[in-house]
GROMACS .gro file of C-alpha atoms in nm:
model
  350
    1MET     CA    1   0.000   0.000   0.000
    2ILE     CA    2   0.171   0.319  -0.118
    3PHE     CA    3   0.048   0.669  -0.028
    4ASP     CA    4   0.172   0.994  -0.178
    5GLN     CA    5   0.334   1.103   0.150
    6PRO     CA    6   0.544   0.901   0.399
    7GLN     CA    7   0.363   1.047   0.703
    8TYR     CA    8   0.011   1.178   0.777
    9ASP     CA    9  -0.111   1.351   1.091
   10VAL     CA   10  -0.462   1.209   1.042
   11VAL     CA   11  -0.556   0.859   0.927
   12LEU     CA   12  -0.915   0.741   0.876
   13VAL     CA   13  -0.980   0.366   0.900
   14TYR     CA   14  -1.257   0.123   0.814
   15PRO     CA   15  -1.171  -0.194   1.012
   16PRO     CA   16  -1.073  -0.530   0.863
   17ALA     CA   17  -1.288  -0.842   0.857
   18ARG     CA   18  -1.198  -1.109   1.113
   19ALA     CA   19  -1.327  -1.371   0.871
   20ILE     CA   20  -1.472  -1.362   0.521
   21LEU     CA   21  -1.840  -1.438   0.585
   22GLU     CA   22  -2.028  -1.237   0.322
   23VAL     CA   23  -1.986  -1.021   0.015
   24TYR     CA   24  -1.944  -0.708   0.232
   25ASP     CA   25  -1.621  -0.853   0.372
   26LEU     CA   26  -1.462  -0.842   0.024
   27PRO     CA   27  -1.605  -0.524  -0.131
   28ASP     CA   28  -1.500  -0.408  -0.475
   29PHE     CA   29  -1.543  -0.044  -0.368
   30PRO     CA   30  -1.396   0.160  -0.079
   31ASN     CA   31  -1.600   0.288   0.214
   32ILE     CA   32  -1.795   0.604   0.139
   33GLY     CA   33  -1.823   0.715   0.504
   34ILE     CA   34  -1.453   0.776   0.564
   35ALA     CA   35  -1.424   0.908   0.205
   36TYR     CA   36  -1.675   1.184   0.281
   37ILE     CA   37  -1.514   1.272   0.613
   38GLY     CA   38  -1.166   1.271   0.459
   39ASN     CA   39  -1.259   1.507   0.178
   40TYR     CA   40  -1.444   1.745   0.411
   41LEU     CA   41  -1.146   1.741   0.646
   42LYS     CA   42  -0.906   1.824   0.365
   43ASN     CA   43  -1.122   2.114   0.248
   44HIS     CA   44  -1.207   2.265   0.587
   45SER     CA   45  -0.929   2.191   0.838
   46GLY     CA   46  -0.607   2.218   0.643
   47ALA     CA   47  -0.521   1.856   0.723
   48THR     CA   48  -0.486   1.597   0.447
   49PRO     CA   49  -0.563   1.250   0.580
   50ALA     CA   50  -0.475   0.906   0.450
   51LEU     CA   51  -0.770   0.668   0.417
   52ILE     CA   52  -0.748   0.294   0.484
   53ASP     CA   53  -1.042   0.064   0.414
   54ALA     CA   54  -0.898  -0.263   0.544
   55LYS     CA   55  -1.180  -0.474   0.399
   56PHE     CA   56  -1.141  -0.318   0.055
   57SER     CA   57  -0.762  -0.359   0.072
   58ARG     CA   58  -0.789  -0.720   0.201
   59LEU     CA   59  -0.582  -0.642   0.513
   60SER     CA   60  -0.562  -0.851   0.830
   61ILE     CA   61  -0.579  -0.693   1.174
   62GLU     CA   62  -0.200  -0.694   1.209
   63GLU     CA   63  -0.149  -0.556   0.859
   64THR     CA   64  -0.396  -0.276   0.935
   65VAL     CA   65  -0.210  -0.192   1.257
   66ASP     CA   66   0.124  -0.190   1.075
   67GLN     CA   67  -0.009   0.035   0.800
   68ILE     CA   68  -0.146   0.290   1.049
   69VAL     CA   69   0.174   0.287   1.256
   70ASN     CA   70   0.391   0.333   0.946
   71LEU     CA   71   0.201   0.654   0.863
   72GLY     CA   72   0.275   0.797   1.209
   73PRO     CA   73  -0.057   0.976   1.274
   74LYS     CA   74  -0.144   1.193   1.571
   75ILE     CA   75  -0.518   1.130   1.524
   76VAL     CA   76  -0.688   0.811   1.399
   77GLY     CA   77  -1.059   0.807   1.315
   78PHE     CA   78  -1.254   0.482   1.280
   79GLY     CA   79  -1.592   0.416   1.124
   80ALA     CA   80  -1.771   0.099   1.235
   81MET     CA   81  -2.105  -0.076   1.249
   82THR     CA   82  -2.186  -0.294   1.549
   83PRO     CA   83  -2.034  -0.622   1.417
   84MET     CA   84  -1.707  -0.435   1.351
   85VAL     CA   85  -1.667  -0.232   1.668
   86THR     CA   86  -1.466  -0.486   1.869
   87THR     CA   87  -1.223  -0.520   1.578
   88ALA     CA   88  -1.191  -0.141   1.555
   89ALA     CA   89  -1.119  -0.126   1.930
   90GLU     CA   90  -0.854  -0.398   1.898
   91VAL     CA   91  -0.681  -0.213   1.615
   92ALA     CA   92  -0.698   0.115   1.811
   93ALA     CA   93  -0.549  -0.045   2.124
   94LYS     CA   94  -0.261  -0.205   1.932
   95VAL     CA   95  -0.180   0.120   1.752
   96LYS     CA   96  -0.177   0.303   2.085
   97GLU     CA   97   0.064   0.048   2.229
   98ARG     CA   98   0.310   0.125   1.951
   99LEU     CA   99   0.258   0.497   1.896
  100GLY     CA  100   0.181   0.614   2.248
  101ASP     CA  101  -0.006   0.945   2.270
  102VAL     CA  102  -0.222   0.910   1.960
  103VAL     CA  103  -0.587   1.021   1.976
  104MET     CA  104  -0.848   0.760   1.880
  105VAL     CA  105  -1.194   0.863   1.756
  106LEU     CA  106  -1.486   0.634   1.670
  107GLY     CA  107  -1.777   0.732   1.447
  108GLY     CA  108  -2.047   0.543   1.262
  109PHE     CA  109  -2.378   0.382   1.347
  110HIS     CA  110  -2.265   0.189   1.657
  111ALA     CA  111  -2.115   0.498   1.819
  112THR     CA  112  -2.423   0.699   1.720
  113PHE     CA  113  -2.673   0.471   1.890
  114MET     CA  114  -2.467   0.365   2.193
  115PRO     CA  115  -2.213   0.641   2.262
  116GLU     CA  116  -2.209   0.611   2.641
  117ARG     CA  117  -2.178   0.233   2.642
  118THR     CA  118  -1.910   0.252   2.372
  119LEU     CA  119  -1.693   0.481   2.583
  120GLN     CA  120  -1.752   0.263   2.890
  121GLU     CA  121  -1.673  -0.059   2.707
  122PHE     CA  122  -1.375   0.040   2.490
  123SER     CA  123  -1.103   0.237   2.664
  124ALA     CA  124  -0.900   0.263   2.343
  125PHE     CA  125  -1.136   0.530   2.207
  126ASP     CA  126  -1.082   0.882   2.341
  127TYR     CA  127  -1.381   1.035   2.163
  128VAL     CA  128  -1.692   0.914   1.985
  129ILE     CA  129  -1.892   1.114   1.733
  130VAL     CA  130  -2.270   1.082   1.734
  131GLY     CA  131  -2.456   1.136   1.407
  132GLU     CA  132  -2.297   1.254   1.084
  133GLY     CA  133  -1.928   1.310   1.137
  134GLU     CA  134  -1.791   1.542   0.869
  135MET     CA  135  -1.828   1.871   1.055
  136ALA     CA  136  -1.763   1.737   1.405
  137PHE     CA  137  -1.447   1.549   1.311
  138SER     CA  138  -1.308   1.845   1.118
  139SER     CA  139  -1.371   2.070   1.419
  140LEU     CA  140  -1.205   1.816   1.649
  141VAL     CA  141  -0.893   1.795   1.433
  142LYS     CA  142  -0.858   2.174   1.432
  143PHE     CA  143  -0.915   2.185   1.808
  144LEU     CA  144  -0.657   1.916   1.886
  145SER     CA  145  -0.402   2.077   1.655
  146GLU     CA  146  -0.413   2.373   1.894
  147GLY     CA  147  -0.312   2.145   2.184
  148ARG     CA  148  -0.649   2.140   2.360
  149ARG     CA  149  -0.828   1.825   2.483
  150GLU     CA  150  -1.178   1.916   2.609
  151PRO     CA  151  -1.356   2.052   2.305
  152ASP     CA  152  -1.709   2.191   2.311
  153ILE     CA  153  -1.809   2.044   1.975
  154GLN     CA  154  -2.162   1.940   1.884
  155GLY     CA  155  -2.186   1.563   1.843
  156LEU     CA  156  -1.865   1.483   2.036
  157TRP     CA  157  -1.873   1.258   2.345
  158TYR     CA  158  -1.573   1.187   2.569
  159ARG     CA  159  -1.465   1.103   2.923
  160ARG     CA  160  -1.383   1.363   3.187
  161GLY     CA  161  -1.270   1.201   3.508
  162GLY     CA  162  -1.525   0.933   3.588
  163GLU     CA  163  -1.801   1.101   3.386
  164ILE     CA  164  -1.898   1.102   3.021
  165VAL     CA  165  -1.945   1.441   2.858
  166SER     CA  166  -2.231   1.446   2.606
  167ARG     CA  167  -2.265   1.692   2.319
  168GLY     CA  168  -2.572   1.548   2.148
  169ARG     CA  169  -2.573   1.478   1.773
  170GLY     CA  170  -2.330   1.622   1.521
  171GLU     CA  171  -2.403   1.937   1.326
  172ILE     CA  172  -2.538   1.886   0.974
  173PRO     CA  173  -2.562   2.129   0.681
  174ALA     CA  174  -2.896   2.216   0.523
  175THR     CA  175  -2.803   2.049   0.192
  176LEU     CA  176  -2.557   1.778   0.099
  177ASP     CA  177  -2.392   2.010  -0.154
  178GLU     CA  178  -2.204   2.170   0.135
  179LEU     CA  179  -2.030   1.840   0.214
  180GLY     CA  180  -1.875   1.810  -0.130
  181SER     CA  181  -1.806   1.464  -0.270
  182PRO     CA  182  -1.618   1.156  -0.141
  183GLY     CA  183  -1.238   1.177  -0.137
  184TRP     CA  184  -1.150   0.868  -0.340
  185ASP     CA  185  -0.811   1.026  -0.415
  186LEU     CA  186  -0.722   0.995  -0.044
  187PHE     CA  187  -0.700   0.616  -0.064
  188ALA     CA  188  -0.371   0.462  -0.175
  189PRO     CA  189  -0.358   0.468  -0.558
  190THR     CA  190  -0.217   0.115  -0.558
  191GLU     CA  191  -0.526  -0.015  -0.378
  192MET     CA  192  -0.766   0.173  -0.603
  193ASP     CA  193  -0.593   0.027  -0.908
  194ALA     CA  194  -0.595  -0.325  -0.765
  195PHE     CA  195  -0.944  -0.357  -0.618
  196CYS     CA  196  -1.179  -0.077  -0.729
  197GLU     CA  197  -1.440  -0.204  -0.974
  198ALA     CA  198  -1.734   0.010  -0.857
  199LEU     CA  199  -1.796   0.328  -0.659
  200PRO     CA  200  -2.080   0.434  -0.429
  201VAL     CA  201  -2.263   0.766  -0.459
  202MET     CA  202  -2.500   0.945  -0.221
  203GLY     CA  203  -2.756   1.177  -0.372
  204GLN     CA  204  -2.950   1.231  -0.050
  205ARG     CA  205  -2.956   1.146   0.319
  206GLY     CA  206  -3.262   1.074   0.526
  207CYS     CA  207  -3.580   0.873   0.472
  208PRO     CA  208  -3.936   0.999   0.537
  209PHE     CA  209  -4.084   0.654   0.607
  210SER     CA  210  -4.143   0.519   0.957
  211CYS     CA  211  -4.068   0.146   0.939
  212ILE     CA  212  -4.043   0.035   1.300
  213PHE     CA  213  -3.738  -0.188   1.248
  214CYS     CA  214  -3.521   0.088   1.097
  215SER     CA  215  -3.283   0.310   1.292
  216ARG     CA  216  -3.313   0.593   1.037
  217PRO     CA  217  -2.951   0.696   1.100
  218TYR     CA  218  -2.977   1.014   0.893
  219GLY     CA  219  -3.320   1.112   1.027
  220GLN     CA  220  -3.652   1.154   0.847
  221LEU     CA  221  -3.576   1.491   0.691
  222VAL     CA  222  -3.451   1.419   0.338
  223ARG     CA  223  -3.156   1.639   0.238
  224LYS     CA  224  -3.056   1.630  -0.127
  225ARG     CA  225  -2.765   1.713  -0.351
  226THR     CA  226  -2.810   1.912  -0.671
  227PRO     CA  227  -2.868   1.659  -0.955
  228SER     CA  228  -2.603   1.816  -1.180
  229LEU     CA  229  -2.341   1.775  -0.904
  230ILE     CA  230  -2.434   1.408  -0.858
  231ALA     CA  231  -2.399   1.350  -1.233
  232ASP     CA  232  -2.068   1.540  -1.235
  233GLU     CA  233  -1.937   1.308  -0.964
  234ILE     CA  234  -2.048   0.993  -1.147
  235GLN     CA  235  -1.894   1.114  -1.472
  236ALA     CA  236  -1.566   1.190  -1.291
  237ASP     CA  237  -1.569   0.847  -1.123
  238ILE     CA  238  -1.609   0.675  -1.461
  239GLU     CA  239  -1.339   0.881  -1.631
  240LYS     CA  240  -1.081   0.878  -1.350
  241TYR     CA  241  -1.122   0.527  -1.210
  242GLY     CA  242  -1.270   0.344  -1.508
  243VAL     CA  243  -1.554   0.194  -1.304
  244ARG     CA  244  -1.845   0.035  -1.486
  245ASN     CA  245  -2.075   0.009  -1.182
  246ILE     CA  246  -2.216   0.285  -0.962
  247HIS     CA  247  -2.403   0.205  -0.639
  248PHE     CA  248  -2.644   0.466  -0.503
  249PHE     CA  249  -2.631   0.455  -0.123
  250ASP     CA  250  -2.945   0.668  -0.076
  251GLU     CA  251  -3.177   0.510   0.181
  252THR     CA  252  -3.476   0.554  -0.052
  253PHE     CA  253  -3.349   0.655  -0.393
  254SER     CA  254  -3.679   0.743  -0.562
  255VAL     CA  255  -3.852   0.922  -0.275
  256ASP     CA  256  -3.853   1.269  -0.441
  257ARG     CA  257  -3.982   1.229  -0.797
  258LYS     CA  258  -3.885   1.577  -0.918
  259HIS     CA  259  -3.530   1.534  -0.790
  260THR     CA  260  -3.515   1.183  -0.936
  261PHE     CA  261  -3.634   1.290  -1.282
  262GLU     CA  262  -3.384   1.578  -1.289
  263LEU     CA  263  -3.104   1.337  -1.203
  264TYR     CA  264  -3.207   1.098  -1.481
  265GLN     CA  265  -3.198   1.382  -1.731
  266GLU     CA  266  -2.847   1.475  -1.617
  267LEU     CA  267  -2.725   1.115  -1.644
  268VAL     CA  268  -2.864   1.077  -1.995
  269LYS     CA  269  -2.712   1.412  -2.098
  270ARG     CA  270  -2.367   1.282  -1.994
  271ASN     CA  271  -2.415   0.944  -2.170
  272VAL     CA  272  -2.376   0.763  -1.837
  273PRO     CA  273  -2.603   0.474  -1.952
  274GLU     CA  274  -2.346   0.396  -2.223
  275SER     CA  275  -2.051   0.411  -1.982
  276ALA     CA  276  -2.176   0.236  -1.670
  277GLN     CA  277  -2.477   0.084  -1.500
  278TRP     CA  278  -2.603   0.182  -1.158
  279THR     CA  279  -2.794   0.020  -0.873
  280ALA     CA  280  -3.032   0.171  -0.619
  281THR     CA  281  -3.263   0.090  -0.329
  282VAL     CA  282  -3.622   0.205  -0.381
  283HIS     CA  283  -3.957   0.193  -0.201
  284ALA     CA  284  -4.232  -0.007  -0.374
  285ASN     CA  285  -4.480   0.279  -0.336
  286THR     CA  286  -4.264   0.506  -0.551
  287ILE     CA  287  -4.243   0.276  -0.853
  288ASP     CA  288  -4.467   0.313  -1.158
  289ASP     CA  289  -4.429   0.264  -1.535
  290LYS     CA  290  -4.302   0.616  -1.605
  291LEU     CA  291  -4.037   0.603  -1.332
  292ALA     CA  292  -3.923   0.252  -1.422
  293ASN     CA  293  -3.878   0.343  -1.789
  294LEU     CA  294  -3.675   0.650  -1.696
  295MET     CA  295  -3.461   0.445  -1.456
  296LYS     CA  296  -3.379   0.200  -1.733
  297ALA     CA  297  -3.306   0.474  -1.987
  298ALA     CA  298  -3.071   0.647  -1.740
  299GLY     CA  299  -2.867   0.330  -1.682
  300CYS     CA  300  -3.028   0.146  -1.389
  301GLY     CA  301  -2.954  -0.226  -1.403
  302PHE     CA  302  -3.062  -0.332  -1.054
  303ALA     CA  303  -3.317  -0.210  -0.798
  304GLY     CA  304  -3.369  -0.360  -0.454
  305TYR     CA  305  -3.650  -0.288  -0.212
  306GLY     CA  306  -3.773  -0.404   0.126
  307VAL     CA  307  -4.036  -0.677   0.130
  308GLU     CA  308  -3.956  -0.787   0.488
  309THR     CA  309  -4.240  -1.038   0.530
  310GLY     CA  310  -4.520  -1.226   0.353
  311ASP     CA  311  -4.757  -1.186   0.646
  312GLU     CA  312  -4.998  -0.895   0.591
  313ASP     CA  313  -5.055  -0.842   0.965
  314ILE     CA  314  -4.683  -0.815   1.039
  315MET     CA  315  -4.637  -0.594   0.734
  316ALA     CA  316  -4.900  -0.356   0.868
  317GLN     CA  317  -4.737  -0.351   1.213
  318MET     CA  318  -4.406  -0.258   1.051
  319ASN     CA  319  -4.552   0.075   0.930
  320LYS     CA  320  -4.412   0.021   0.582
  321GLY     CA  321  -4.729   0.154   0.420
  322VAL     CA  322  -4.736  -0.123   0.157
  323ASN     CA  323  -4.913  -0.454   0.100
  324LYS     CA  324  -4.825  -0.767  -0.096
  325ASP     CA  325  -5.012  -0.658  -0.408
  326ARG     CA  326  -4.818  -0.330  -0.422
  327LEU     CA  327  -4.486  -0.511  -0.373
  328LEU     CA  328  -4.561  -0.759  -0.649
  329LYS     CA  329  -4.672  -0.482  -0.883
  330ALA     CA  330  -4.347  -0.290  -0.827
  331ARG     CA  331  -4.150  -0.605  -0.906
  332LYS     CA  332  -4.342  -0.661  -1.230
  333VAL     CA  333  -4.306  -0.300  -1.343
  334LEU     CA  334  -3.929  -0.308  -1.290
  335LYS     CA  335  -3.881  -0.648  -1.453
  336ASP     CA  336  -4.094  -0.552  -1.753
  337VAL     CA  337  -3.846  -0.276  -1.843
  338GLY     CA  338  -3.545  -0.504  -1.791
  339ILE     CA  339  -3.428  -0.401  -1.441
  340THR     CA  340  -3.313  -0.687  -1.218
  341THR     CA  341  -3.489  -0.680  -0.880
  342SER     CA  342  -3.409  -0.805  -0.532
  343GLY     CA  343  -3.632  -0.826  -0.228
  344TYR     CA  344  -3.496  -0.771   0.123
  345PHE     CA  345  -3.650  -0.976   0.405
  346ILE     CA  346  -3.647  -0.984   0.784
  347LEU     CA  347  -3.682  -1.340   0.911
  348GLY     CA  348  -3.834  -1.380   1.257
  349HIS     CA  349  -3.971  -1.029   1.302
  350PRO     CA  350  -4.190  -1.018   1.620
   0.00000   0.00000   0.00000
């Protein structure tokens, strides 16, 4: 793994897999969470971080530790979901053993939903960030660069003596345009050349639906990016990295029809359907013949949506707002235009 510089003050890490159990343990695209935070950090704090997605780069725990140590950071930020948090803590502890006074920060969904328990359970982390982390982490890096250690930053939680200091959820901008785009150039070029076959894109954050099983990590207020900027990013990804697959990471891609139609027009204008195909997650209630035909024309090859259960009573209790007939109709409409579909299920829902 070769970076442009021999040393970085800030390194952002997505932890390695302990074992290869599913497709997400061997992704063909790097993590978009640390890519967004890295790019925002570079543009707003003056620091240029190195990004390590250990799953994407096929690194073991020890290889991840070695790579971080070799870069000599003063601050290391981790992103992790719940199944990954113990691995992240192990990596953080081993890096601390070798580098000494390095600051460890954890963000992501686990830290967001259990910040107090996370700080109690994992002593390797000095701070956790609750909610979206771009603005909070950038503020923390600037604060620590001034030699201070008890920052009053929205979304930052940390220990003070025997108590945990809480600063609520992280600050978010009104639109996603203000966050810029993911910093794919901050990953090692050797790893991008070796493993990158697709790239994720986020056109919006938030989901207005109220399914009772969902954590709604970005909230129910949908914040969108300007369609032309999304299309610019996709075009740049295709031209710079040669990817043929784009994955939309929007929670509910088709929730705003006007925004969706404008994006399709931009993708067609840039000939994206001829250069790459894209995938998205939709809600069955948003799919009709007009939308499906536009999706296909704009390059959509795959659409997944939540079915969850075949039991109408449980489906009603989930607050999904759909029934089996609507789900089957959405599947037929998508398949009729040539879009591959996938249904997502929850087995054993109460």
